[in-house]
C-alpha positions as a Python dict, from the first residue, in 0.01 Angstrom:
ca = {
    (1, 'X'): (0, 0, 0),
    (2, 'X'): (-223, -263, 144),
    (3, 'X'): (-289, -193, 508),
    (4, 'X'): (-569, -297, 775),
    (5, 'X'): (-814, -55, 959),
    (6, 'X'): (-1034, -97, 1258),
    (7, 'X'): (-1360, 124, 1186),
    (8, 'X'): (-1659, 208, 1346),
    (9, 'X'): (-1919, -22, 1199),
    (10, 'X'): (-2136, 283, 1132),
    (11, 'X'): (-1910, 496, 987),
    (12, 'X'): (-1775, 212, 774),
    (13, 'X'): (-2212, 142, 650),
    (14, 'X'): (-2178, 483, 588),
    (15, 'X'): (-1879, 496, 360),
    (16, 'X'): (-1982, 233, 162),
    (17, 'X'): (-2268, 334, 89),
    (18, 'X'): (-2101, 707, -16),
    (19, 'X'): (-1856, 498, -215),
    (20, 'X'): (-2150, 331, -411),
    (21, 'X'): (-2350, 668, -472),
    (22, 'X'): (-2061, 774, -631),
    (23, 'X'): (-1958, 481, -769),
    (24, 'X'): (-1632, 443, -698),
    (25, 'X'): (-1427, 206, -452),
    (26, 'X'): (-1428, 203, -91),
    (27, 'X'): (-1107, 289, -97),
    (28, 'X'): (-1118, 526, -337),
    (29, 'X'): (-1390, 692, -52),
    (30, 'X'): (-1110, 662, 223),
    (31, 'X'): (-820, 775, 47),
    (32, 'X'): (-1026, 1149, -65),
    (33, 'X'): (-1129, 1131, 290),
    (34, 'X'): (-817, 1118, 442),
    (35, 'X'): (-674, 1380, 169),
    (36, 'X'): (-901, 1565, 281),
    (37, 'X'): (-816, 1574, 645),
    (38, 'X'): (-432, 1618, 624),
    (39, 'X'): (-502, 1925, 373),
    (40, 'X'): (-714, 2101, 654),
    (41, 'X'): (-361, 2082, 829),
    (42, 'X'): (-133, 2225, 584),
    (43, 'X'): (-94, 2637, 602),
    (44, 'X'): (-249, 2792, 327),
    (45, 'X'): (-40, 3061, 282),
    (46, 'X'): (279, 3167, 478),
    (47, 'X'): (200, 3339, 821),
    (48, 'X'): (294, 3682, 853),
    (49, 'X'): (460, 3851, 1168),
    (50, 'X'): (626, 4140, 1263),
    (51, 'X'): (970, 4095, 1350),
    (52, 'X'): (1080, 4408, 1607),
    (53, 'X'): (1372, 4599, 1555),
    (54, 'X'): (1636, 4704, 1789),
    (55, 'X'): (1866, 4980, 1752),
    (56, 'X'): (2160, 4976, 1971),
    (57, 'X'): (2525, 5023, 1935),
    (58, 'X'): (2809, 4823, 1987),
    (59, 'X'): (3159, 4897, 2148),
    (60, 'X'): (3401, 4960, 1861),
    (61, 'X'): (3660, 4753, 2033),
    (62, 'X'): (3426, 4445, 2043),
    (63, 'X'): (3537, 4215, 1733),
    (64, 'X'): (3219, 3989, 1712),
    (65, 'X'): (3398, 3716, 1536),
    (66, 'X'): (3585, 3692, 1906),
    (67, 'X'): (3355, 3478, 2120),
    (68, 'X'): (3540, 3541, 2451),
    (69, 'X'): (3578, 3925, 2353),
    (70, 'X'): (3190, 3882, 2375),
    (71, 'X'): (3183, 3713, 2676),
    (72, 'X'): (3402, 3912, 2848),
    (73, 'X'): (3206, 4264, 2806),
    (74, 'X'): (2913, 4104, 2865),
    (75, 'X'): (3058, 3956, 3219),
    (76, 'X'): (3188, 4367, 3270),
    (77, 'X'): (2806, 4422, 3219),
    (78, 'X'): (2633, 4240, 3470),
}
């Protein structure tokens, strides 16, 4: 995809001249770079939590499936 960037002149005398160490393109020097970058925001691994657990009981009247059952006790509960 062709697209145009404004960069720092610096930074830009600085690529190039990575680019030509290496010998490769400029934009071969961009594209790593900016691989680079959006890998640095990707997780790594999944992030772990503890997820707390509740014990309770429920009214054996209560059919859960009934949304104004559940409204209604929890109106009687307030």
């Amino acid at each position: 995809m062709k697209t145009t960037l404004n960069l720092d002149q610096r930074l830009m005398r600085e690529a190039k001249r990575l680019a030509a160490e290496r010998g490769v393109t400029l934009m071969s020097v961009i594209e790593d770079a900016l691989r680079a970058a959006l890998k640095e925001r990707r997780p790594t691994s999944p992030v772990a939590f503890d997820m707390p657990v509740v014990m309770g009981r429920t009214g054996s009247d209560i059919d859960v499936a009934d949304k104004n059952a559940l409204h209604d006790r929890m109106d009687n509960r307030r």
